mmCIF file of N, CA, C and O in Angstrom:
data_model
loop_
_atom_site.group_PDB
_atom_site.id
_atom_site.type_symbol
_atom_site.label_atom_id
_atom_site.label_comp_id
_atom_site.label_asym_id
_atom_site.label_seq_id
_atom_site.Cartn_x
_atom_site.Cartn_y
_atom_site.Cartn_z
ATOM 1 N N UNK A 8 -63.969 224.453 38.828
ATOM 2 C CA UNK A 8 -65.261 224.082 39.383
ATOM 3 C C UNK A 8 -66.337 224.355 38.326
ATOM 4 O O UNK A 8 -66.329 225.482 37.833
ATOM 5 N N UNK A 9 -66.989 223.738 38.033
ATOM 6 C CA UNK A 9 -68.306 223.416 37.428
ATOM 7 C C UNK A 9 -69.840 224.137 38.135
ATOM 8 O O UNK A 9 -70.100 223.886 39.311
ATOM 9 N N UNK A 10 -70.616 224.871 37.450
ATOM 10 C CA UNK A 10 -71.603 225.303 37.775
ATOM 11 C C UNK A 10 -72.783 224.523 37.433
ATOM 12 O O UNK A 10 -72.701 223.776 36.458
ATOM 13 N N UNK A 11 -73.923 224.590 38.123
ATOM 14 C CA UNK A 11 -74.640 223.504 37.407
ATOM 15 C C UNK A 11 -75.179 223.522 36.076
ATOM 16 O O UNK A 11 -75.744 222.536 35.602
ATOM 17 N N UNK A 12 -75.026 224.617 35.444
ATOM 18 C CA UNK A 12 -75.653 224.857 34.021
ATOM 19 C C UNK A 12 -74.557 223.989 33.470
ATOM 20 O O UNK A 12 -75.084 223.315 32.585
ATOM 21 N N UNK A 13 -73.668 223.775 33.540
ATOM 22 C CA UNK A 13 -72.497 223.232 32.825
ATOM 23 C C UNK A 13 -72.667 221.922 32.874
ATOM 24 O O UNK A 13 -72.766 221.227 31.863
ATOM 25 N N UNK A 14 -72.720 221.441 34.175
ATOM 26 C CA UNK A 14 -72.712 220.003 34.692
ATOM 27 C C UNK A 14 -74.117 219.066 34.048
ATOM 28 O O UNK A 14 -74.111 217.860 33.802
ATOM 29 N N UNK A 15 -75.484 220.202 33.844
ATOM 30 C CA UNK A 15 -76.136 219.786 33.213
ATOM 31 C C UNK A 15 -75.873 219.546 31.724
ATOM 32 O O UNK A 15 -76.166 218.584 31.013
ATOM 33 N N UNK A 16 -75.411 220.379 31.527
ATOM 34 C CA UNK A 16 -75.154 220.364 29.747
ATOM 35 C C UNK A 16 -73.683 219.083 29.269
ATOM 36 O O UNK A 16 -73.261 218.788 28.151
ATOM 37 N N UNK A 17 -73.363 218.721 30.278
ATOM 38 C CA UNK A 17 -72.555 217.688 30.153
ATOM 39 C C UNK A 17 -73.119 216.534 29.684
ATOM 40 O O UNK A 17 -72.916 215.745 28.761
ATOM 41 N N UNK A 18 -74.051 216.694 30.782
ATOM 42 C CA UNK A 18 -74.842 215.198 31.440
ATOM 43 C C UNK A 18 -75.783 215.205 30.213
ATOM 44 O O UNK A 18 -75.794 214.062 29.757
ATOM 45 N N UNK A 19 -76.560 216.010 29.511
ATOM 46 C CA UNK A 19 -77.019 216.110 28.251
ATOM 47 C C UNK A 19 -76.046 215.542 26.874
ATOM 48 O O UNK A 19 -76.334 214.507 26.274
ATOM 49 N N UNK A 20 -74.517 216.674 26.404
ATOM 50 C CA UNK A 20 -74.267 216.012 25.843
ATOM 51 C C UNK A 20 -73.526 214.770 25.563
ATOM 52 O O UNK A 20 -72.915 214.445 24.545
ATOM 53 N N UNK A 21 -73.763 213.929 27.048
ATOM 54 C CA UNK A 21 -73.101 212.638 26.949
ATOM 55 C C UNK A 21 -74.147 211.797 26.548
ATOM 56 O O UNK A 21 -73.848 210.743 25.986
ATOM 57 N N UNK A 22 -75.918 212.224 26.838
ATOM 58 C CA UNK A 22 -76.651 211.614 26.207
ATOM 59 C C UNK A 22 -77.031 211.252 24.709
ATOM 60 O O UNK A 22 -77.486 210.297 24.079
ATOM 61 N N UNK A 23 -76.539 212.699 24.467
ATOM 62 C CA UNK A 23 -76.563 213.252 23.110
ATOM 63 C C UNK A 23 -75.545 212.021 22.315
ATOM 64 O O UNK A 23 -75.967 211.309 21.404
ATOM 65 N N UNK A 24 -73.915 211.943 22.965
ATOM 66 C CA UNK A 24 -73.660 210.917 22.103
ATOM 67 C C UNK A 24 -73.277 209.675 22.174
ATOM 68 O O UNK A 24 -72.407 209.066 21.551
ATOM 69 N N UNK A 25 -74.272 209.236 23.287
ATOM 70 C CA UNK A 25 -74.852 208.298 23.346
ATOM 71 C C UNK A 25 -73.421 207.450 24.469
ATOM 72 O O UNK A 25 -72.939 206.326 24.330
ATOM 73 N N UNK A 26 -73.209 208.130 25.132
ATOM 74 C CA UNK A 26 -71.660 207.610 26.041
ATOM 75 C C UNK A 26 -72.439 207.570 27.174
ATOM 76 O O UNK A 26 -71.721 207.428 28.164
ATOM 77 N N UNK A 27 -73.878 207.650 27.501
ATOM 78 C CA UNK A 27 -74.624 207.456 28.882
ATOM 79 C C UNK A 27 -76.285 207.315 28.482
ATOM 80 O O UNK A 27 -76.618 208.037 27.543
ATOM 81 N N UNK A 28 -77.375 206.465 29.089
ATOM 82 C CA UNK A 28 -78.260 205.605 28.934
ATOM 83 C C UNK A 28 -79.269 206.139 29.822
ATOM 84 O O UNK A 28 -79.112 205.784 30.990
ATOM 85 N N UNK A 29 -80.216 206.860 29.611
ATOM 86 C CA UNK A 29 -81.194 207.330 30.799
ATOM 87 C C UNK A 29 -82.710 206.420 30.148
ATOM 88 O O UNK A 29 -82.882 206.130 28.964
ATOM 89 N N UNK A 30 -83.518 206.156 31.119
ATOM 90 C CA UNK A 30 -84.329 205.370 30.867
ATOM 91 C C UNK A 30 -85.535 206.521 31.275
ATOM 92 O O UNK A 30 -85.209 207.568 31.833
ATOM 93 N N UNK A 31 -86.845 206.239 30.963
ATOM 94 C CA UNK A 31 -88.071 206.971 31.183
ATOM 95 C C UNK A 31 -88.426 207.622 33.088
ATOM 96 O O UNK A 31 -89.105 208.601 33.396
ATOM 97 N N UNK A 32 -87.680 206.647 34.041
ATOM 98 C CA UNK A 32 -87.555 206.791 35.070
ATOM 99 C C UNK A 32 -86.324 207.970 35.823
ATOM 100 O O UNK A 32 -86.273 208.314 37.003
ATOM 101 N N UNK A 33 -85.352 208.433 34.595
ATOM 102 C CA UNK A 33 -84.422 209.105 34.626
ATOM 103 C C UNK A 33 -82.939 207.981 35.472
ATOM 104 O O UNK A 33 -81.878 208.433 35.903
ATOM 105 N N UNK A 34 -83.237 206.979 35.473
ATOM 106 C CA UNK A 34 -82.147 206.008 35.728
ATOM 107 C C UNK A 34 -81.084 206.105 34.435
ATOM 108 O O UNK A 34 -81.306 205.745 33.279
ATOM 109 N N UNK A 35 -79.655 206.802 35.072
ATOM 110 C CA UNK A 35 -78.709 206.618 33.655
ATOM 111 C C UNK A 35 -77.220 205.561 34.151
ATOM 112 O O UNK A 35 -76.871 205.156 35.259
ATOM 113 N N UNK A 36 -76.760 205.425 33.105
ATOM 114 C CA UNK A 36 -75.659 204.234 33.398
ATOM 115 C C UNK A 36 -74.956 204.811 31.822
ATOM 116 O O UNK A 36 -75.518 205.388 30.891
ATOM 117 N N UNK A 37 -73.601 204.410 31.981
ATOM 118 C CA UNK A 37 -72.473 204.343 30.965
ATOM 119 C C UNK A 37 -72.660 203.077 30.327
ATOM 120 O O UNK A 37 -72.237 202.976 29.176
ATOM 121 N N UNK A 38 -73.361 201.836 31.002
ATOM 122 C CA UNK A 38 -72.965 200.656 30.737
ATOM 123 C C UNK A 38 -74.098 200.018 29.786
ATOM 124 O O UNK A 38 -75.218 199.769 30.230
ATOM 125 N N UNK A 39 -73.736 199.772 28.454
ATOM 126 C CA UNK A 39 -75.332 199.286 27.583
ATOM 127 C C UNK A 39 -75.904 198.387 27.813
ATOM 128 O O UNK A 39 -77.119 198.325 27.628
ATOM 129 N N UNK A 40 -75.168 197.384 28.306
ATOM 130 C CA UNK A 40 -75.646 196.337 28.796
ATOM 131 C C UNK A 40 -77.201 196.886 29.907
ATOM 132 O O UNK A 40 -78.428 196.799 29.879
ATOM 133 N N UNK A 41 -76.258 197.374 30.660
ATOM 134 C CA UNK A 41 -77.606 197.731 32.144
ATOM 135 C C UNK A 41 -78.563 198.471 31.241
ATOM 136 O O UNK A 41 -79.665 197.933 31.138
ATOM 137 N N UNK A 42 -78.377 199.604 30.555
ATOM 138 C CA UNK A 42 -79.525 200.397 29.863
ATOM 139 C C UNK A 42 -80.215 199.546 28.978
ATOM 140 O O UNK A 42 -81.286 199.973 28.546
ATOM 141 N N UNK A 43 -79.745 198.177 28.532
ATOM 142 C CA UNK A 43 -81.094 197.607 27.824
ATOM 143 C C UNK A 43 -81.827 196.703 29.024
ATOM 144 O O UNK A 43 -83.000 196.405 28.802
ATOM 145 N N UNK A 44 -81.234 196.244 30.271
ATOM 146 C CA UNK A 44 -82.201 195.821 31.534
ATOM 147 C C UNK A 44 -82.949 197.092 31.781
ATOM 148 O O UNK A 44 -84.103 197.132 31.355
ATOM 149 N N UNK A 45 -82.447 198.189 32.435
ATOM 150 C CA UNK A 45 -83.361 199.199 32.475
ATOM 151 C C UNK A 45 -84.907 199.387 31.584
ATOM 152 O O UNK A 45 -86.020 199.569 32.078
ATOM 153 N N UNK A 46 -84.540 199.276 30.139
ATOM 154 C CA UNK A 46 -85.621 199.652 29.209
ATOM 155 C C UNK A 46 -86.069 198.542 29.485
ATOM 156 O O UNK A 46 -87.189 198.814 29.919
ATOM 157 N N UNK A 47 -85.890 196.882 29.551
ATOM 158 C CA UNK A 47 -86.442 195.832 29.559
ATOM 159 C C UNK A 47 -87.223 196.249 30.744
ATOM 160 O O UNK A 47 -88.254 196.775 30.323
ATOM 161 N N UNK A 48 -87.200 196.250 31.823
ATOM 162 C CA UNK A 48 -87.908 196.232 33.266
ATOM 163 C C UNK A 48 -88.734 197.027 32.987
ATOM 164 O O UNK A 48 -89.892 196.705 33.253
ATOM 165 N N UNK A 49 -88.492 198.374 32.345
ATOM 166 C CA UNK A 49 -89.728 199.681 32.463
ATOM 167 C C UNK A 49 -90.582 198.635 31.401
ATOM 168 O O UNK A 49 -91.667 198.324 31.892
ATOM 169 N N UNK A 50 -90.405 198.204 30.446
ATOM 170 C CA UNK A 50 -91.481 197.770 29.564
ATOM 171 C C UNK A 50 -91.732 196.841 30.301
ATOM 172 O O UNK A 50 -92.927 197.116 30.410
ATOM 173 N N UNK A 51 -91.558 195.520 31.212
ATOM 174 C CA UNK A 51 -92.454 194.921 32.067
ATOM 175 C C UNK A 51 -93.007 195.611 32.827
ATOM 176 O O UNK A 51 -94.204 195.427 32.603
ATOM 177 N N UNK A 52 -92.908 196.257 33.548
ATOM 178 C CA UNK A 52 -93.663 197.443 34.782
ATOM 179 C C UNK A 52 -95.044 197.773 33.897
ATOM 180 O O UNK A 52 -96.156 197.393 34.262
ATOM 181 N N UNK A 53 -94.814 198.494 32.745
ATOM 182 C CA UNK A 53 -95.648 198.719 32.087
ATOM 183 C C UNK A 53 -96.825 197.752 31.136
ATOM 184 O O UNK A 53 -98.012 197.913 30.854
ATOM 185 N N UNK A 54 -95.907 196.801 30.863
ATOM 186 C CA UNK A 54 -97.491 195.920 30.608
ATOM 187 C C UNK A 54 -98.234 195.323 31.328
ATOM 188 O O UNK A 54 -99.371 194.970 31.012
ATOM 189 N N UNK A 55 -97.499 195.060 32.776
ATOM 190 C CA UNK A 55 -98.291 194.841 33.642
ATOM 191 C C UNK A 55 -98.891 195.438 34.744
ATOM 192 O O UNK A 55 -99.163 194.895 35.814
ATOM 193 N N UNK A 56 -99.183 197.232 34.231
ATOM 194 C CA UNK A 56 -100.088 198.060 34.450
ATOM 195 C C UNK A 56 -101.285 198.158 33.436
ATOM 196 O O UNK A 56 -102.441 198.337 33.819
ATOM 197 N N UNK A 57 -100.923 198.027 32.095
ATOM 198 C CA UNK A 57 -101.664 197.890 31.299
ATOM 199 C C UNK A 57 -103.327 196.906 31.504
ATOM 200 O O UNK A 57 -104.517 197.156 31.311
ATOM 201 N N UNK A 58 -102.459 195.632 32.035
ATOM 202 C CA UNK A 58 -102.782 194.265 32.179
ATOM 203 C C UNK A 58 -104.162 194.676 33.596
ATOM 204 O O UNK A 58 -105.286 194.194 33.732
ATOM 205 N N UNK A 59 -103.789 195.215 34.022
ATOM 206 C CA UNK A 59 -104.488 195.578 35.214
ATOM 207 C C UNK A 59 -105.272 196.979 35.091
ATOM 208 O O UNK A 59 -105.780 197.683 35.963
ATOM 209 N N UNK A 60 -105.178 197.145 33.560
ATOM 210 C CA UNK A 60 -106.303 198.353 33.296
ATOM 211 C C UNK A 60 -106.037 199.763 33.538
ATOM 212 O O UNK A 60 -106.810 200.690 33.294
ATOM 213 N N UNK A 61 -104.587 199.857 34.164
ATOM 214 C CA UNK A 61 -103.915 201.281 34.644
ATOM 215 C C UNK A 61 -103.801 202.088 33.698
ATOM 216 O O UNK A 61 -103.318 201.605 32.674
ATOM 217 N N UNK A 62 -104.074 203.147 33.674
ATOM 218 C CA UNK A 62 -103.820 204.693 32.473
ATOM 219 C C UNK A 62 -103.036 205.467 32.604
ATOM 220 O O UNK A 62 -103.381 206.308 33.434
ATOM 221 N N UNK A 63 -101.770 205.690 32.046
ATOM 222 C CA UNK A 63 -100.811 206.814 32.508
ATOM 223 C C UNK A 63 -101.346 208.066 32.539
ATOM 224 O O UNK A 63 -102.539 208.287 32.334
ATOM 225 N N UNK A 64 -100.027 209.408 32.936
ATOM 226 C CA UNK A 64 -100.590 210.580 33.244
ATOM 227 C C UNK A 64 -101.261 210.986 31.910
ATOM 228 O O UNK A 64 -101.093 210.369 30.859
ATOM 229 N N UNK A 65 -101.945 211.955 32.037
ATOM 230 C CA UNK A 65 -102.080 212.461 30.666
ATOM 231 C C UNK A 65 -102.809 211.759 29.189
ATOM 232 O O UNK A 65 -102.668 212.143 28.028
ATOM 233 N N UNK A 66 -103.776 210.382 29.827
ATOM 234 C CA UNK A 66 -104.104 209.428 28.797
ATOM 235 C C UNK A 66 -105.773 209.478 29.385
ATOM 236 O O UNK A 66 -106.275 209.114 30.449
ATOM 237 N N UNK A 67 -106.175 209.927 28.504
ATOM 238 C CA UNK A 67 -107.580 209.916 28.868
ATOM 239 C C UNK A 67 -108.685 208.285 29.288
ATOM 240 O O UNK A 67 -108.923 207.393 28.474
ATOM 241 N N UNK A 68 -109.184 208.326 30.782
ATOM 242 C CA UNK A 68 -109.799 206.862 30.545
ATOM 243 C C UNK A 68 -110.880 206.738 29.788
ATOM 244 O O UNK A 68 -111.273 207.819 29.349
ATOM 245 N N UNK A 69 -111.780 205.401 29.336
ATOM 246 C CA UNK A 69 -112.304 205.367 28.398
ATOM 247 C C UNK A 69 -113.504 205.076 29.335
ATOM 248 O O UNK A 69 -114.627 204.897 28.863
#
């Protein structure tokens, strides 16, 4: 049995070599295919917040 410090550090170094795909939303997949839709979609989401003048956390408005 697995503790979660472990299970985390798995789930890390499978990121690490690159055998699993987490996107900015924390969505992960084995499959590269899906992890470049993933990154594709977050970068539409995002320009079309942009587009509409939206400011992420932590971005000062002008």
């Amino acid at each position: 049995m697995t503790n979660p410090e472990q299970s985390r550090r798995q789930q890390e170094d499978a990121l690490e070599r690159g055998e699993e795909y987490q996107d900015a939303e924390g969505r992960r997949t084995r499959d590269p295919a899906a992890g470049v839709d993933n990154a594709a979609s977050e970068a539409d989401r995002n320009v079309e917040h942009l587009r509409r003048g939206e400011v992420g956390p932590g971005v000062p408005e002008e």
